[in-house]
Short mmCIF file of N, CA, C and O in Angstrom, two decimals:
data_model
loop_
_atom_site.label_atom_id
_atom_site.label_comp_id
_atom_site.label_asym_id
_atom_site.label_seq_id
_atom_site.Cartn_x
_atom_site.Cartn_y
_atom_site.Cartn_z
N UNK A 1 147.33 203.46 260.30
CA UNK A 1 145.77 203.34 260.91
C UNK A 1 145.10 204.47 260.78
O UNK A 1 143.84 204.75 260.60
N UNK A 2 145.96 205.81 260.81
CA UNK A 2 145.58 207.18 260.90
C UNK A 2 144.93 207.44 259.69
O UNK A 2 143.78 208.20 259.19
N UNK A 3 145.22 206.83 258.49
CA UNK A 3 145.17 206.86 257.00
C UNK A 3 143.78 206.50 256.83
O UNK A 3 142.88 207.29 256.16
N UNK A 4 143.22 205.33 257.55
CA UNK A 4 141.93 204.71 257.28
C UNK A 4 141.00 205.43 257.84
O UNK A 4 139.97 205.88 257.16
N UNK A 5 141.26 206.30 258.98
CA UNK A 5 140.17 206.91 259.66
C UNK A 5 140.08 208.01 258.87
O UNK A 5 138.95 208.93 258.94
N UNK A 6 141.03 208.87 258.28
CA UNK A 6 141.00 210.04 257.52
C UNK A 6 140.20 209.60 256.04
O UNK A 6 139.51 210.39 255.91
N UNK A 7 140.33 208.41 255.75
CA UNK A 7 139.75 208.10 254.38
C UNK A 7 138.48 207.91 254.82
O UNK A 7 137.18 208.24 254.39
N UNK A 8 138.09 207.03 255.96
CA UNK A 8 136.53 206.88 256.49
C UNK A 8 135.85 208.45 256.78
O UNK A 8 134.67 208.25 256.28
N UNK A 9 136.66 209.32 257.24
CA UNK A 9 136.14 210.53 257.43
C UNK A 9 135.64 211.15 255.85
O UNK A 9 134.57 211.97 256.22
N UNK A 10 136.21 211.36 255.27
CA UNK A 10 135.98 211.87 253.98
C UNK A 10 134.94 210.85 253.05
O UNK A 10 134.26 211.87 252.83
N UNK A 11 135.05 209.65 253.24
CA UNK A 11 133.87 209.25 252.60
C UNK A 11 132.43 209.45 253.61
O UNK A 11 131.50 209.64 252.64
N UNK A 12 132.60 209.17 254.75
CA UNK A 12 131.35 209.66 255.60
C UNK A 12 130.82 211.09 254.95
O UNK A 12 129.71 211.43 255.12
N UNK A 13 131.72 212.00 255.33
CA UNK A 13 131.74 213.61 254.62
C UNK A 13 130.97 213.25 253.43
O UNK A 13 129.99 214.35 253.19
N UNK A 14 131.08 212.56 252.23
CA UNK A 14 130.86 213.00 251.10
C UNK A 14 129.72 211.95 250.71
O UNK A 14 128.86 212.14 249.70
N UNK A 15 129.41 211.19 251.59
CA UNK A 15 128.22 210.15 251.37
C UNK A 15 126.53 210.96 251.51
O UNK A 15 126.23 210.69 250.36
N UNK A 16 126.45 212.02 252.55
CA UNK A 16 125.13 212.70 252.35
C UNK A 16 125.10 213.57 251.03
O UNK A 16 124.17 213.41 250.32
N UNK A 17 125.82 213.70 250.49
CA UNK A 17 125.94 214.72 249.20
C UNK A 17 125.62 213.84 248.06
O UNK A 17 124.83 214.01 247.26
N UNK A 18 126.12 212.68 248.03
CA UNK A 18 125.99 211.54 247.10
C UNK A 18 124.57 210.90 247.05
O UNK A 18 124.07 210.85 246.06
N UNK A 19 123.69 210.66 248.11
CA UNK A 19 122.89 210.24 248.65
C UNK A 19 121.75 211.30 248.17
O UNK A 19 120.71 210.94 247.56
N UNK A 20 121.91 212.57 248.33
CA UNK A 20 120.97 213.45 248.04
C UNK A 20 120.76 213.72 246.50
O UNK A 20 119.89 213.92 245.61
N UNK A 21 121.94 213.76 245.79
CA UNK A 21 122.13 213.73 244.13
C UNK A 21 121.46 212.38 243.77
O UNK A 21 120.63 212.79 242.69
N UNK A 22 121.70 211.48 244.42
CA UNK A 22 120.71 209.99 243.75
C UNK A 22 119.26 210.10 244.26
O UNK A 22 118.67 209.88 243.22
N UNK A 23 118.97 210.91 245.10
CA UNK A 23 117.48 211.07 245.49
C UNK A 23 116.93 212.09 244.70
O UNK A 23 115.71 211.86 244.17
N UNK A 24 117.53 212.84 244.06
CA UNK A 24 117.03 214.23 243.10
C UNK A 24 116.95 213.45 241.69
O UNK A 24 115.78 213.92 241.04
N UNK A 25 117.63 212.57 241.45
CA UNK A 25 117.36 211.68 240.45
C UNK A 25 116.60 210.56 240.31
O UNK A 25 115.49 210.64 239.19
N UNK A 26 115.96 210.17 241.28
CA UNK A 26 114.72 209.25 241.60
C UNK A 26 113.51 209.76 242.32
O UNK A 26 113.16 209.53 243.20
N UNK A 27 113.27 210.86 241.66
CA UNK A 27 112.06 211.42 242.05
C UNK A 27 110.79 210.80 241.98
O UNK A 27 110.44 210.39 240.66
N UNK A 28 109.77 210.17 242.78
CA UNK A 28 108.67 209.39 242.52
C UNK A 28 107.73 210.15 241.70
O UNK A 28 107.78 211.44 241.71
N UNK A 29 107.20 209.17 240.85
CA UNK A 29 106.24 209.91 239.95
C UNK A 29 105.05 210.65 240.42
O UNK A 29 104.54 211.63 240.04
N UNK A 30 104.66 210.14 241.53
CA UNK A 30 103.35 210.89 242.25
C UNK A 30 104.05 212.30 242.81
O UNK A 30 103.32 213.17 242.95
N UNK A 31 104.99 212.60 242.94
CA UNK A 31 105.66 213.90 243.27
C UNK A 31 106.40 214.73 242.32
O UNK A 31 106.29 216.21 242.61
N UNK A 32 106.47 214.35 241.06
CA UNK A 32 106.47 215.04 240.01
C UNK A 32 105.37 215.82 239.66
O UNK A 32 104.32 215.63 239.97
N UNK A 33 105.83 217.05 238.88
CA UNK A 33 104.90 218.35 238.97
C UNK A 33 103.70 217.47 237.38
O UNK A 33 104.37 216.94 236.65
N UNK A 34 102.90 217.88 237.36
CA UNK A 34 101.74 217.18 236.47
C UNK A 34 101.83 218.49 235.11
O UNK A 34 102.34 219.40 235.11
N UNK A 35 102.30 217.59 233.99
CA UNK A 35 102.20 218.45 232.74
C UNK A 35 101.18 219.16 232.64
O UNK A 35 99.69 218.82 232.91
N UNK A 36 101.02 220.59 231.96
CA UNK A 36 99.94 221.07 231.57
C UNK A 36 99.39 221.86 233.02
O UNK A 36 99.79 221.99 233.58
N UNK A 37 97.89 222.12 232.95
CA UNK A 37 97.17 222.78 233.99
C UNK A 37 96.40 221.95 234.67
O UNK A 37 95.85 221.11 234.25
N UNK A 38 97.24 221.69 236.03
CA UNK A 38 96.46 220.43 236.82
C UNK A 38 95.01 220.60 237.32
O UNK A 38 94.40 219.89 237.22
N UNK A 39 95.13 222.01 237.84
CA UNK A 39 93.68 222.13 238.15
C UNK A 39 92.39 221.99 236.96
O UNK A 39 91.27 221.58 237.35
N UNK A 40 92.78 222.37 235.81
CA UNK A 40 91.81 222.18 234.62
C UNK A 40 91.72 220.80 234.22
O UNK A 40 90.72 220.42 233.91
N UNK A 41 92.71 220.11 234.55
CA UNK A 41 92.81 218.27 234.47
C UNK A 41 91.76 217.76 235.49
O UNK A 41 90.88 217.01 235.05
N UNK A 42 92.10 218.34 236.53
CA UNK A 42 91.04 217.78 237.51
C UNK A 42 89.67 218.11 237.18
O UNK A 42 88.78 217.18 237.43
N UNK A 43 89.31 219.35 236.74
CA UNK A 43 87.89 219.85 236.53
C UNK A 43 87.40 219.09 235.48
O UNK A 43 86.34 218.48 235.47
N UNK A 44 88.23 218.42 234.53
CA UNK A 44 87.95 217.68 233.69
C UNK A 44 87.54 216.39 233.96
O UNK A 44 86.77 215.80 233.69
N UNK A 45 88.17 215.88 234.59
CA UNK A 45 88.16 214.75 235.10
C UNK A 45 86.98 214.73 236.14
O UNK A 45 86.02 213.32 236.05
N UNK A 46 86.82 215.64 237.08
CA UNK A 46 85.34 215.53 237.76
C UNK A 46 84.01 215.63 236.84
O UNK A 46 83.24 215.13 237.06
N UNK A 47 84.10 216.69 236.02
CA UNK A 47 83.06 216.37 235.12
C UNK A 47 82.86 215.21 234.26
O UNK A 47 81.70 214.83 233.89
N UNK A 48 84.13 214.60 233.91
CA UNK A 48 83.65 213.22 233.32
C UNK A 48 83.00 212.36 234.37
O UNK A 48 82.16 211.64 233.71
N UNK A 49 83.38 212.14 235.50
CA UNK A 49 82.88 211.54 236.48
C UNK A 49 81.42 211.56 236.63
O UNK A 49 80.51 210.71 236.94
N UNK A 50 81.32 213.00 236.90
CA UNK A 50 79.78 213.71 237.13
C UNK A 50 78.89 213.23 235.95
O UNK A 50 77.70 212.82 236.05
N UNK A 51 79.40 213.30 234.65
CA UNK A 51 78.84 212.71 233.57
C UNK A 51 78.34 211.13 233.62
O UNK A 51 77.17 210.67 233.32
N UNK A 52 79.23 210.50 233.88
CA UNK A 52 79.29 208.99 234.21
C UNK A 52 78.24 208.64 235.39
O UNK A 52 77.30 208.03 235.01
N UNK A 53 78.21 209.27 236.53
CA UNK A 53 77.53 209.18 237.20
C UNK A 53 75.93 209.50 237.32
O UNK A 53 75.16 208.62 237.32
N UNK A 54 75.80 210.69 236.21
CA UNK A 54 74.44 211.03 235.90
C UNK A 54 74.03 210.13 234.92
O UNK A 54 72.72 209.56 234.95
N UNK A 55 74.86 209.49 234.11
CA UNK A 55 74.15 208.57 233.13
C UNK A 55 73.75 206.85 234.12
O UNK A 55 73.07 206.44 233.56
N UNK A 56 74.44 206.66 234.92
CA UNK A 56 74.18 205.68 235.74
C UNK A 56 73.14 205.87 236.58
O UNK A 56 72.11 205.01 236.42
N UNK A 57 72.82 207.06 237.00
CA UNK A 57 71.32 207.44 237.53
C UNK A 57 70.32 207.45 236.86
O UNK A 57 69.31 206.89 236.97
N UNK A 58 70.35 207.55 235.57
CA UNK A 58 69.49 207.78 234.46
C UNK A 58 69.03 206.21 234.15
O UNK A 58 67.81 205.76 233.81
N UNK A 59 70.34 205.52 233.75
CA UNK A 59 70.18 204.05 233.61
C UNK A 59 69.26 203.30 235.11
O UNK A 59 68.23 202.26 234.18
N UNK A 60 69.74 203.59 235.78
CA UNK A 60 68.92 203.16 237.21
C UNK A 60 67.49 203.52 237.07
O UNK A 60 66.53 202.72 237.31
N UNK A 61 67.11 204.52 236.97
CA UNK A 61 65.79 204.95 236.77
C UNK A 61 64.99 204.35 235.64
O UNK A 61 63.96 204.15 236.03
N UNK A 62 65.66 204.19 234.54
CA UNK A 62 64.93 203.49 233.71
C UNK A 62 64.87 202.08 233.64
O UNK A 62 63.88 201.71 233.68
N UNK A 63 65.66 201.39 234.33
CA UNK A 63 65.76 199.82 234.87
C UNK A 63 64.45 199.65 235.90
O UNK A 63 63.74 198.95 236.11
N UNK A 64 64.59 200.97 236.76
CA UNK A 64 63.40 200.82 237.90
C UNK A 64 61.72 200.82 237.37
O UNK A 64 61.28 200.33 237.70
N UNK A 65 61.80 201.79 236.36
CA UNK A 65 60.62 202.21 235.59
C UNK A 65 60.10 200.75 235.05
O UNK A 65 59.05 200.58 235.04
N UNK A 66 61.39 199.92 234.35
CA UNK A 66 60.98 198.77 233.58
C UNK A 66 60.64 197.62 234.78
O UNK A 66 59.45 197.03 234.17
N UNK A 67 61.17 198.07 235.92
CA UNK A 67 60.62 196.99 236.92
C UNK A 67 59.47 196.91 237.46
O UNK A 67 58.71 195.99 237.57
N UNK A 68 59.23 198.40 237.62
CA UNK A 68 57.66 198.68 238.36
C UNK A 68 56.75 198.25 237.04
O UNK A 68 55.61 197.82 237.59
N UNK A 69 57.18 198.66 235.79
CA UNK A 69 56.04 198.15 234.73
C UNK A 69 55.75 196.55 234.59
O UNK A 69 54.51 196.02 234.70
N UNK A 70 56.79 195.88 234.78
CA UNK A 70 56.82 194.36 234.83
C UNK A 70 55.84 193.83 236.09
O UNK A 70 55.25 192.76 235.81
N UNK A 71 56.13 194.45 237.21
CA UNK A 71 55.57 194.29 238.47
C UNK A 71 53.76 194.42 238.06
O UNK A 71 53.05 193.62 238.44
N UNK A 72 53.55 195.66 237.59
CA UNK A 72 52.05 195.91 237.38
C UNK A 72 51.77 194.87 236.13
O UNK A 72 50.15 194.57 236.37
N UNK A 73 52.19 194.80 235.45
CA UNK A 73 52.15 193.77 234.39
C UNK A 73 51.71 192.31 234.88
O UNK A 73 50.52 191.61 234.74
N UNK A 74 52.55 191.85 235.90
CA UNK A 74 52.32 190.77 236.48
C UNK A 74 51.00 190.48 237.45
O UNK A 74 50.48 189.63 237.68
N UNK A 75 51.20 191.80 237.98
CA UNK A 75 49.51 191.91 238.91
C UNK A 75 48.41 192.10 238.25
O UNK A 75 47.55 191.25 238.76
N UNK A 76 48.28 192.37 236.96
CA UNK A 76 47.26 192.26 236.04
C UNK A 76 46.99 191.12 235.69
O UNK A 76 45.91 190.41 235.94
N UNK A 77 47.92 190.29 235.41
CA UNK A 77 47.78 189.08 234.82
C UNK A 77 47.42 188.22 235.86
O UNK A 77 46.52 187.26 235.76
N UNK A 78 48.32 188.31 237.26
CA UNK A 78 47.65 187.31 238.18
C UNK A 78 46.23 187.72 238.51
O UNK A 78 45.23 186.58 238.97
N UNK A 79 45.52 189.02 238.86
CA UNK A 79 44.28 189.35 238.91
C UNK A 79 43.28 188.66 237.79
O UNK A 79 42.32 188.11 238.44
N UNK A 80 43.63 188.50 236.49
CA UNK A 80 43.10 187.93 235.55
C UNK A 80 42.65 186.58 235.56
O UNK A 80 41.85 185.91 235.62
N UNK A 81 44.14 185.91 236.12
CA UNK A 81 44.34 184.50 236.16
C UNK A 81 43.45 183.89 237.48
O UNK A 81 42.63 183.18 237.44
N UNK A 82 43.38 184.80 238.59
CA UNK A 82 42.67 184.73 239.73
C UNK A 82 41.13 184.70 239.30
O UNK A 82 40.22 183.66 239.63
N UNK A 83 40.82 185.62 238.49
CA UNK A 83 39.10 185.73 238.12
C UNK A 83 38.79 184.70 237.13
O UNK A 83 37.71 183.82 237.32
N UNK A 84 39.76 183.98 236.18
CA UNK A 84 39.50 182.89 235.71
C UNK A 84 39.32 181.58 236.50
O UNK A 84 38.42 180.81 236.50
N UNK A 85 40.33 181.55 237.51
CA UNK A 85 40.15 180.46 238.31
C UNK A 85 38.88 180.41 239.10
O UNK A 85 38.16 179.38 239.11
N UNK A 86 38.46 181.41 239.53
CA UNK A 86 37.13 181.48 240.13
C UNK A 86 36.15 181.28 239.45
O UNK A 86 35.13 180.54 240.00
N UNK A 87 36.26 181.82 238.50
CA UNK A 87 34.72 181.28 237.34
C UNK A 87 34.91 179.98 237.09
O UNK A 87 33.98 179.25 237.24
N UNK A 88 35.90 179.00 236.79
CA UNK A 88 36.15 177.91 236.48
C UNK A 88 35.77 176.76 237.90
O UNK A 88 34.90 175.99 237.86
N UNK A 89 35.79 177.28 239.09
CA UNK A 89 35.40 177.01 240.55
C UNK A 89 34.04 176.99 240.88
O UNK A 89 33.31 175.93 240.81
N UNK A 90 33.50 178.20 240.15
CA UNK A 90 32.17 178.48 240.33
C UNK A 90 31.45 177.53 239.41
O UNK A 90 30.20 176.87 239.86
N UNK A 91 31.66 177.25 238.04
CA UNK A 91 31.02 176.59 237.06
C UNK A 91 31.30 174.72 237.59
O UNK A 91 30.27 174.18 237.52
N UNK A 92 32.55 174.39 238.32
CA UNK A 92 32.73 173.39 238.84
C UNK A 92 31.59 172.84 239.80
O UNK A 92 31.07 172.09 240.04
N UNK A 93 31.57 174.17 240.80
CA UNK A 93 30.54 173.60 241.70
C UNK A 93 29.30 173.69 241.48
O UNK A 93 28.45 173.04 241.78
N UNK A 94 28.73 174.60 240.39
CA UNK A 94 27.66 174.65 239.95
C UNK A 94 27.05 173.21 239.08
O UNK A 94 25.95 172.44 239.39
N UNK A 95 28.20 172.66 238.21
CA UNK A 95 28.20 171.47 237.84
C UNK A 95 27.68 169.81 238.90
O UNK A 95 27.24 169.28 238.84
N UNK A 96 28.49 170.41 240.00
CA UNK A 96 28.21 169.29 240.92
C UNK A 96 27.12 169.40 241.73
O UNK A 96 26.67 168.06 241.75
N UNK A 97 26.62 170.44 241.97
CA UNK A 97 25.11 170.72 242.28
C UNK A 97 24.00 170.18 241.42
O UNK A 97 23.11 169.34 242.10
N UNK A 98 24.35 170.61 240.16
CA UNK A 98 23.25 169.83 239.33
C UNK A 98 23.35 168.47 239.35
O UNK A 98 22.46 167.90 239.43
N UNK A 99 24.69 167.98 239.36
CA UNK A 99 24.76 166.53 239.42
C UNK A 99 24.07 165.63 240.48
O UNK A 99 23.21 164.73 240.30
N UNK A 100 24.47 166.43 241.58
CA UNK A 100 23.69 165.86 242.75
C UNK A 100 22.43 165.94 242.75
O UNK A 100 21.60 165.13 243.18
N UNK A 101 21.60 166.72 242.53
CA UNK A 101 20.29 167.13 242.38
C UNK A 101 19.60 166.14 241.34
O UNK A 101 18.57 165.43 241.78
N UNK A 102 20.37 165.95 240.22
CA UNK A 102 19.67 165.11 239.48
C UNK A 102 19.86 163.72 239.71
O UNK A 102 18.94 162.89 239.83
N UNK A 103 21.03 163.29 240.44
CA UNK A 103 20.99 162.11 241.21
C UNK A 103 20.03 161.68 242.07
O UNK A 103 19.61 160.67 242.33
N UNK A 104 20.00 162.80 242.95
CA UNK A 104 19.03 162.64 243.86
C UNK A 104 17.46 162.42 243.51
O UNK A 104 16.84 161.57 243.80
N UNK A 105 17.12 163.35 242.47
CA UNK A 105 16.00 162.95 241.75
C UNK A 105 15.64 161.47 241.23
O UNK A 105 14.64 161.12 241.25
N UNK A 106 16.86 161.16 240.44
CA UNK A 106 16.98 159.75 239.63
C UNK A 106 16.69 158.78 240.87
O UNK A 106 15.92 157.63 240.56
N UNK A 107 17.35 158.77 241.88
CA UNK A 107 17.19 157.94 243.03
C UNK A 107 15.82 157.68 243.67
O UNK A 107 15.25 156.86 244.29
N UNK A 108 15.38 159.11 243.95
CA UNK A 108 13.72 158.96 244.29
C UNK A 108 12.85 158.54 243.10
O UNK A 108 11.79 157.84 243.79
N UNK A 109 13.07 158.67 241.89
CA UNK A 109 12.13 158.20 241.03
C UNK A 109 12.37 156.73 240.70
O UNK A 109 11.68 156.27 240.02
N UNK A 110 13.66 156.36 241.09
CA UNK A 110 13.86 154.74 240.54
C UNK A 110 14.47 154.15 241.95
O UNK A 110 15.60 153.87 242.24
N UNK A 111 13.53 153.84 243.06
CA UNK A 111 14.12 153.29 244.11
C UNK A 111 14.49 151.74 244.10
O UNK A 111 15.56 151.42 244.69
N UNK A 112 13.98 151.11 242.94
CA UNK A 112 14.56 149.70 242.72
C UNK A 112 15.89 149.71 242.45
O UNK A 112 16.87 149.27 242.79
N UNK A 113 16.25 150.91 241.60
CA UNK A 113 17.75 151.11 241.51
C UNK A 113 18.85 151.04 242.75
O UNK A 113 19.98 150.67 242.60
N UNK A 114 18.11 151.98 243.57
CA UNK A 114 18.77 152.31 244.90
C UNK A 114 19.06 150.79 245.22
O UNK A 114 19.80 150.79 246.47
N UNK A 115 18.19 150.06 245.53
CA UNK A 115 18.34 148.93 246.24
C UNK A 115 18.76 147.72 245.35
O UNK A 115 18.86 146.99 245.68
N UNK A 116 19.78 148.08 244.45
CA UNK A 116 20.20 147.17 243.40
C UNK A 116 19.24 146.02 242.67
O UNK A 116 19.85 145.01 242.52
N UNK A 117 18.12 146.43 242.31
CA UNK A 117 17.32 145.25 242.26
C UNK A 117 17.29 145.69 240.44
O UNK A 117 16.67 146.48 239.99
N UNK A 118 17.83 144.61 239.93
CA UNK A 118 17.87 144.78 238.23
C UNK A 118 16.88 144.69 237.75
O UNK A 118 16.49 144.82 236.80
N UNK A 119 15.46 143.92 238.39
CA UNK A 119 14.08 143.81 237.47
C UNK A 119 13.39 144.99 237.47
O UNK A 119 12.95 145.37 236.70
N UNK A 120 13.18 145.85 238.72
CA UNK A 120 12.51 146.78 238.81
C UNK A 120 13.44 148.03 238.32
O UNK A 120 12.73 149.24 238.06
N UNK A 121 14.65 147.96 237.92
CA UNK A 121 15.45 149.56 237.44
C UNK A 121 15.73 149.58 236.16
O UNK A 121 15.84 148.50 235.42
N UNK A 122 14.96 150.68 235.65
CA UNK A 122 15.14 150.90 234.13
C UNK A 122 16.37 151.06 233.76
O UNK A 122 17.24 151.51 234.49
N UNK A 123 16.57 150.46 232.50
CA UNK A 123 18.25 150.90 232.11
C UNK A 123 18.30 152.39 231.50
O UNK A 123 17.79 153.29 231.03
#
C-alpha cells in the first residue's frame, strides 16, 4: 500500500510538467505570432477596407443620382400626360357643349320631331 501511495505521489508530481509541455505544443493559432510585420499588415488591411468602403460610397452616390434622374424623368412624363389628359377632357367638354347646343337648336327648329310626329319631322 505504501508503494501505491509513493507511485501516485510521483505521478501527481510529474503531471503538471507533462501538461505544461503538452500545452506548449498546442498553442492556439490566434495566440501565435503573426509572420512578417503585423502592424504593416494591419495598415494594409485597413487601407484595403477603406478603399472598398470608398468604392461602395461612390457606387451609392451613382445609384442615388440615377434614382433622382429617374424620378425627375417620371415627374416630367407625368406632367406631360396630365397636360395631354386635360386637353382631351377640354376637347371632349367642348364637343359635348357643341352637340348639346346643336341638339337644342334642332329641337327648337323641328318641334314636330320632339313630339315624335313622323309627318312633320324632316328626315
